[in-house]
mmCIF file of C-alpha atoms in Angstrom:
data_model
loop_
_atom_site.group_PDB
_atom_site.id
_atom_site.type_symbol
_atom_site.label_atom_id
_atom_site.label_comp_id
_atom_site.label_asym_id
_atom_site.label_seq_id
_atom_site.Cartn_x
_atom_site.Cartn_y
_atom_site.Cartn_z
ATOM 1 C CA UNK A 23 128.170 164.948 53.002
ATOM 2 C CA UNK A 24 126.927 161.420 52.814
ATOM 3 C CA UNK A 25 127.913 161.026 49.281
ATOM 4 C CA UNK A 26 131.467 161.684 50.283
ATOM 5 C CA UNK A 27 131.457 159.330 53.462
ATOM 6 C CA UNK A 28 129.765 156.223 51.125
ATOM 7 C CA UNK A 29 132.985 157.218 49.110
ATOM 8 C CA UNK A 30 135.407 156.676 51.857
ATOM 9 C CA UNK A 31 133.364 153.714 53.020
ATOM 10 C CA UNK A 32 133.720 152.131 49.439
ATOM 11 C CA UNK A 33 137.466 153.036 48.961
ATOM 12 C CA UNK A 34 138.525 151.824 52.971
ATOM 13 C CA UNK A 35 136.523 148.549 51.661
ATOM 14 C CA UNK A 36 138.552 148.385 48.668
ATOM 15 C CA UNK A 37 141.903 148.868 50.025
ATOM 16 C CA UNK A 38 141.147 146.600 53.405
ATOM 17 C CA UNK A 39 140.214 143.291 50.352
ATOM 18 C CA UNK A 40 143.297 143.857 48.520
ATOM 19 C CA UNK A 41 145.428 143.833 51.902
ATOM 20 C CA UNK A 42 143.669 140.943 52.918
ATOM 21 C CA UNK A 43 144.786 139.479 49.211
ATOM 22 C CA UNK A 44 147.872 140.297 49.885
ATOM 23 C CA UNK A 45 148.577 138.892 53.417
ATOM 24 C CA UNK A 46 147.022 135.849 52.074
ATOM 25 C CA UNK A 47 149.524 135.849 49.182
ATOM 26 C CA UNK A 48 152.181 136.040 51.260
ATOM 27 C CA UNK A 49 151.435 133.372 54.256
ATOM 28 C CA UNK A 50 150.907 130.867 50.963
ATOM 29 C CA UNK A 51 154.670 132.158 49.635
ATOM 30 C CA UNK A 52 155.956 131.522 53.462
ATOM 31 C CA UNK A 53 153.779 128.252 53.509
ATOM 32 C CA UNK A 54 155.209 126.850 49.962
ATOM 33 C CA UNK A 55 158.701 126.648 51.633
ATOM 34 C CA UNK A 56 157.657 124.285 54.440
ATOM 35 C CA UNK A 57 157.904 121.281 51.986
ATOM 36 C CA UNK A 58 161.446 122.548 51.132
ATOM 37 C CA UNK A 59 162.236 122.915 54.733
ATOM 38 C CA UNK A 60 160.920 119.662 55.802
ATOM 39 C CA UNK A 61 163.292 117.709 52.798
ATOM 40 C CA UNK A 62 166.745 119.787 53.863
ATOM 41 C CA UNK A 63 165.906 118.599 57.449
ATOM 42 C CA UNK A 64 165.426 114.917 56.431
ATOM 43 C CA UNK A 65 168.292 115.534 54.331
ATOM 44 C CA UNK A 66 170.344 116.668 57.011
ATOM 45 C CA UNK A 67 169.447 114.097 59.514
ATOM 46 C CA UNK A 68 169.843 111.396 56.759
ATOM 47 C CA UNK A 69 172.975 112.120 56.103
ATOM 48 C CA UNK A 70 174.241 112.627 60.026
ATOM 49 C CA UNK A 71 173.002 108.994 60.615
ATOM 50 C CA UNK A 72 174.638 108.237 57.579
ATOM 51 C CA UNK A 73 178.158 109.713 59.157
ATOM 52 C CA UNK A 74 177.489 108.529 62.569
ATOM 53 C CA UNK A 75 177.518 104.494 61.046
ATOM 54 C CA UNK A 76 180.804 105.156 59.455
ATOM 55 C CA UNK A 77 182.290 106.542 62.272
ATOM 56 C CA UNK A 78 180.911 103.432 64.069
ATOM 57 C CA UNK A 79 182.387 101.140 61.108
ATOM 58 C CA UNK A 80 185.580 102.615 61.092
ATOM 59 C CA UNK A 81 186.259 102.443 64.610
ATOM 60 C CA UNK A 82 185.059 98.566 64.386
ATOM 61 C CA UNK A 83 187.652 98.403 61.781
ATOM 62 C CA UNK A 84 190.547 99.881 63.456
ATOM 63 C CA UNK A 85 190.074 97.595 66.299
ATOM 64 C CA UNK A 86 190.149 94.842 63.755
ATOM 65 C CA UNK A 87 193.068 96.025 61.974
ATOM 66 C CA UNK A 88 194.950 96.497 65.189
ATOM 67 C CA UNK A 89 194.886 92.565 65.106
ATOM 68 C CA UNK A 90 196.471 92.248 61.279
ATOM 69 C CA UNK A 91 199.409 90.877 60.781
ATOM 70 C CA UNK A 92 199.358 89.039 57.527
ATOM 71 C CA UNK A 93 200.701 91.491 54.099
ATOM 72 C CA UNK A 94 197.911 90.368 52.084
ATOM 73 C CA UNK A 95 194.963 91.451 55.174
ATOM 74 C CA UNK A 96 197.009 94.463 55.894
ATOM 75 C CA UNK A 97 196.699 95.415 51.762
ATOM 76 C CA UNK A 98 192.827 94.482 52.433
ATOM 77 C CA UNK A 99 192.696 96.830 55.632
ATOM 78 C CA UNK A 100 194.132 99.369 53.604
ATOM 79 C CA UNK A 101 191.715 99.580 50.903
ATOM 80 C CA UNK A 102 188.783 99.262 52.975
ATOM 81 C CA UNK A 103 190.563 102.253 55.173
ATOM 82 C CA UNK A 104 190.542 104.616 52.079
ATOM 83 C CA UNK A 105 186.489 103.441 51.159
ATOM 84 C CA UNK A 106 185.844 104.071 54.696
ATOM 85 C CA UNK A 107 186.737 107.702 54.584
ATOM 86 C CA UNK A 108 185.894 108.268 50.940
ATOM 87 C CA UNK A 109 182.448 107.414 52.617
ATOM 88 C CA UNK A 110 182.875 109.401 55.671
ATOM 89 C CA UNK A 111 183.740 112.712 53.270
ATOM 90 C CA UNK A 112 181.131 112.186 50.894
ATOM 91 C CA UNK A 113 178.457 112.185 54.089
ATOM 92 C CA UNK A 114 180.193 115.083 55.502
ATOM 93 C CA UNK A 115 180.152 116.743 52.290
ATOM 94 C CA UNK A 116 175.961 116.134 52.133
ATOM 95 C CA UNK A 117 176.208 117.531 55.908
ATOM 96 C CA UNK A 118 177.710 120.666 54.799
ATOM 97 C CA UNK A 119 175.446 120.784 51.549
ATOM 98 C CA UNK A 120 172.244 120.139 53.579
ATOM 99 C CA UNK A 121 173.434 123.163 56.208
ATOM 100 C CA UNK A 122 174.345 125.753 53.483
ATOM 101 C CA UNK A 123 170.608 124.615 51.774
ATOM 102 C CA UNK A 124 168.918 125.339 55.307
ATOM 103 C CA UNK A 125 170.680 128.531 55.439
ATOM 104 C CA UNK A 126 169.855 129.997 52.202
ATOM 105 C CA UNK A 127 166.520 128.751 53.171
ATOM 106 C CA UNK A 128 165.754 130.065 56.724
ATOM 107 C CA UNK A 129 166.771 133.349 55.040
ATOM 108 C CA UNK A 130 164.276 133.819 52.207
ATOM 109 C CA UNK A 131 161.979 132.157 55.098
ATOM 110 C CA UNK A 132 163.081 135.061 57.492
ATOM 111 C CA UNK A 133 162.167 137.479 54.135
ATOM 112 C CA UNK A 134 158.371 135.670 53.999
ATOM 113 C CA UNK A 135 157.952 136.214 57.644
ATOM 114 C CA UNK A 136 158.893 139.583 57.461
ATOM 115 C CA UNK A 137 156.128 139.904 53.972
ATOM 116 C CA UNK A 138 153.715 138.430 56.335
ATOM 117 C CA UNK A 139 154.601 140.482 58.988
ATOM 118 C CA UNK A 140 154.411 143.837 57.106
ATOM 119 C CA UNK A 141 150.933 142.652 55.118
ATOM 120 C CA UNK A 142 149.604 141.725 58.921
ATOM 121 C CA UNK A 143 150.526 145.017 59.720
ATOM 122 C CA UNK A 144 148.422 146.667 56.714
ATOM 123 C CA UNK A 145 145.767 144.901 56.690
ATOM 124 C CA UNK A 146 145.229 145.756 60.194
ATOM 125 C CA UNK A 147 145.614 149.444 59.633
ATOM 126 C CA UNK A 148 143.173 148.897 57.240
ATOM 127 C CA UNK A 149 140.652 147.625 59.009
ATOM 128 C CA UNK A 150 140.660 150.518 61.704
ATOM 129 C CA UNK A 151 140.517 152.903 58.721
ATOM 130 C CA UNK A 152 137.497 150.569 57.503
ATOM 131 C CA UNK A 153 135.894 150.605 60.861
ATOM 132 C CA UNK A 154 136.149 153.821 61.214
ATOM 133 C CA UNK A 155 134.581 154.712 57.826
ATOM 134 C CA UNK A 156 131.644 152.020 58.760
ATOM 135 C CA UNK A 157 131.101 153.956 62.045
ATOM 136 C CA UNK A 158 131.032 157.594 60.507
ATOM 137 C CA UNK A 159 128.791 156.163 57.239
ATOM 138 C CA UNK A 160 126.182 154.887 60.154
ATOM 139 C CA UNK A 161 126.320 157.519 62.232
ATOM 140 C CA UNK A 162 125.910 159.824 58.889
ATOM 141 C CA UNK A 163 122.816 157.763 58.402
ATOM 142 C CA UNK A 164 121.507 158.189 61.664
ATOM 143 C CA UNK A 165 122.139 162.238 61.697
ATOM 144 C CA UNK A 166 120.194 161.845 58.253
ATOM 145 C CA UNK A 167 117.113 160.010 59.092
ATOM 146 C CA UNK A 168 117.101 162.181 62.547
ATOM 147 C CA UNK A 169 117.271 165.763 60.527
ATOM 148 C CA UNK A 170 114.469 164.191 58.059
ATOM 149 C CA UNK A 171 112.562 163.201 61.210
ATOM 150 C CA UNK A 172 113.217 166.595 62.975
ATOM 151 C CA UNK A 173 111.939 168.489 59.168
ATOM 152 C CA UNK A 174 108.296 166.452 59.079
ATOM 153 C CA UNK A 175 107.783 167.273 62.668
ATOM 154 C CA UNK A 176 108.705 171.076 62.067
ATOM 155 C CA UNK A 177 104.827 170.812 60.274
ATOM 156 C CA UNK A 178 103.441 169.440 63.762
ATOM 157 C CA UNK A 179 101.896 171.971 66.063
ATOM 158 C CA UNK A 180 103.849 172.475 69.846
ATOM 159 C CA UNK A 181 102.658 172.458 72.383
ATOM 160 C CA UNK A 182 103.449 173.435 75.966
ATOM 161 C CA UNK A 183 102.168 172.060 79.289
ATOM 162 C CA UNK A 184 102.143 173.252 82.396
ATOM 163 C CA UNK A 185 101.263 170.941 85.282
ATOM 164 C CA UNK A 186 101.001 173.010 88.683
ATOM 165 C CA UNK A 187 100.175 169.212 90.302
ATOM 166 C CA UNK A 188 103.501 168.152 89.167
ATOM 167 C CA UNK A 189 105.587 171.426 89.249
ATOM 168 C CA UNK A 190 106.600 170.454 85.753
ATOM 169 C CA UNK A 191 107.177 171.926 82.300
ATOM 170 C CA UNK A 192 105.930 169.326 79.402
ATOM 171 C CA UNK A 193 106.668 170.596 75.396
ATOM 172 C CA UNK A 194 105.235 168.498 72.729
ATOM 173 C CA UNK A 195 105.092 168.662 68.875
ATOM 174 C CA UNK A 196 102.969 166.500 67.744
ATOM 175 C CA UNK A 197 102.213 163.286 70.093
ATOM 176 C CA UNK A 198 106.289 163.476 70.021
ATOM 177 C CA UNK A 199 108.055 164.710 73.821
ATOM 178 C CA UNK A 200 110.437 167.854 72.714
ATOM 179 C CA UNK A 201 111.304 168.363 77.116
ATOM 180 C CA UNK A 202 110.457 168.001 80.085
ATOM 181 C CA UNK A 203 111.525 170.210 83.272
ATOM 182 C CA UNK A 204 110.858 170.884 86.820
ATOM 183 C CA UNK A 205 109.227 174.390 87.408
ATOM 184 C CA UNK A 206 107.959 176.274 90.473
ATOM 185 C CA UNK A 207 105.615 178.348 91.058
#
């Protein structure tokens, strides 16, 4: 009987380190991403600054070309018009870039989580399972040395008591008290 619960004890052991492996795996797979993360968001707020200026410059420059009435500045206003929004596209296009990266990245995030999540959810399984195979191995143990105990004292004479003084009812074996009781008589 022992021999079986040291079995259970040793395979609940084995089983709670490897989910323990495991979840730890997995937080450092959801933990490798936070560099990742942190770059798309400086990435993304790079790139809105970056936007929000040329909005700013181009509405300086319409209220400057407003003003322009000579062919050659109007030919001037025109060109820096068309780098203006070639600017303003190329920022948006990082904007929209930056959001589809955070996207495909808050959902293989969302998939890490969820590893954690389901390892968390093992490894504490596992470690009721464990506890409970610690508990029955010492109790096992106990029962053990108690039946051993309860054998070397079956060699011990008993002896019974009766204390008329004390109306009560004293069994020993050995120096060892076996019960006590309250008689009359």
């Amino acid at each position: 009987r022992i021999a079986s619960i040291q079995d259970w004890h040793k395979k609940a052991s084995g089983k709670l380190k490897t989910a323990n492996t495991g979840l730890r795996d997995a937080i450092k797979a959801e933990r490798e991403l936070q560099p990742e993360a942190r770059n798309i968001s400086q990435r993304l707020r790079a790139s809105e600054a970056a936007l929000s200026a040329t909005r700013r410059s181009f509405r300086d420059f319409m209220l400057r070309a407003a003003a322009i009435n000579d062919r050659e500045a109007i030919n001037k206003a025109a060109l820096e018009e068309e780098a203006l929004e070639a600017t303003a596209l190329r920022h948006l296009n990082e904007i929209e870039l930056a959001l589809s990266d955070r996207d495909a990245l808050d959902d293989l995030l969302e998939g890490r989580r969820a590893a954690v999540g389901k390892a968390k959810t093992r490894r504490d399984i596992l470690q009721d399972r464990f506890a409970a195979a610690r508990k029955a191995l010492s109790q096992t143990r106990t029962r053990l040395k108690e039946s051993k105990e309860a054998y070397k004292r079956r060699e011990r004479p008993i002896t019974i008591l009766l204390s008329k003084k004390a109306s009560r009812l004293y069994v020993r074996q050995g120096y060892d008290p076996v019960l006590e009781a309250d008689i009359k008589f």
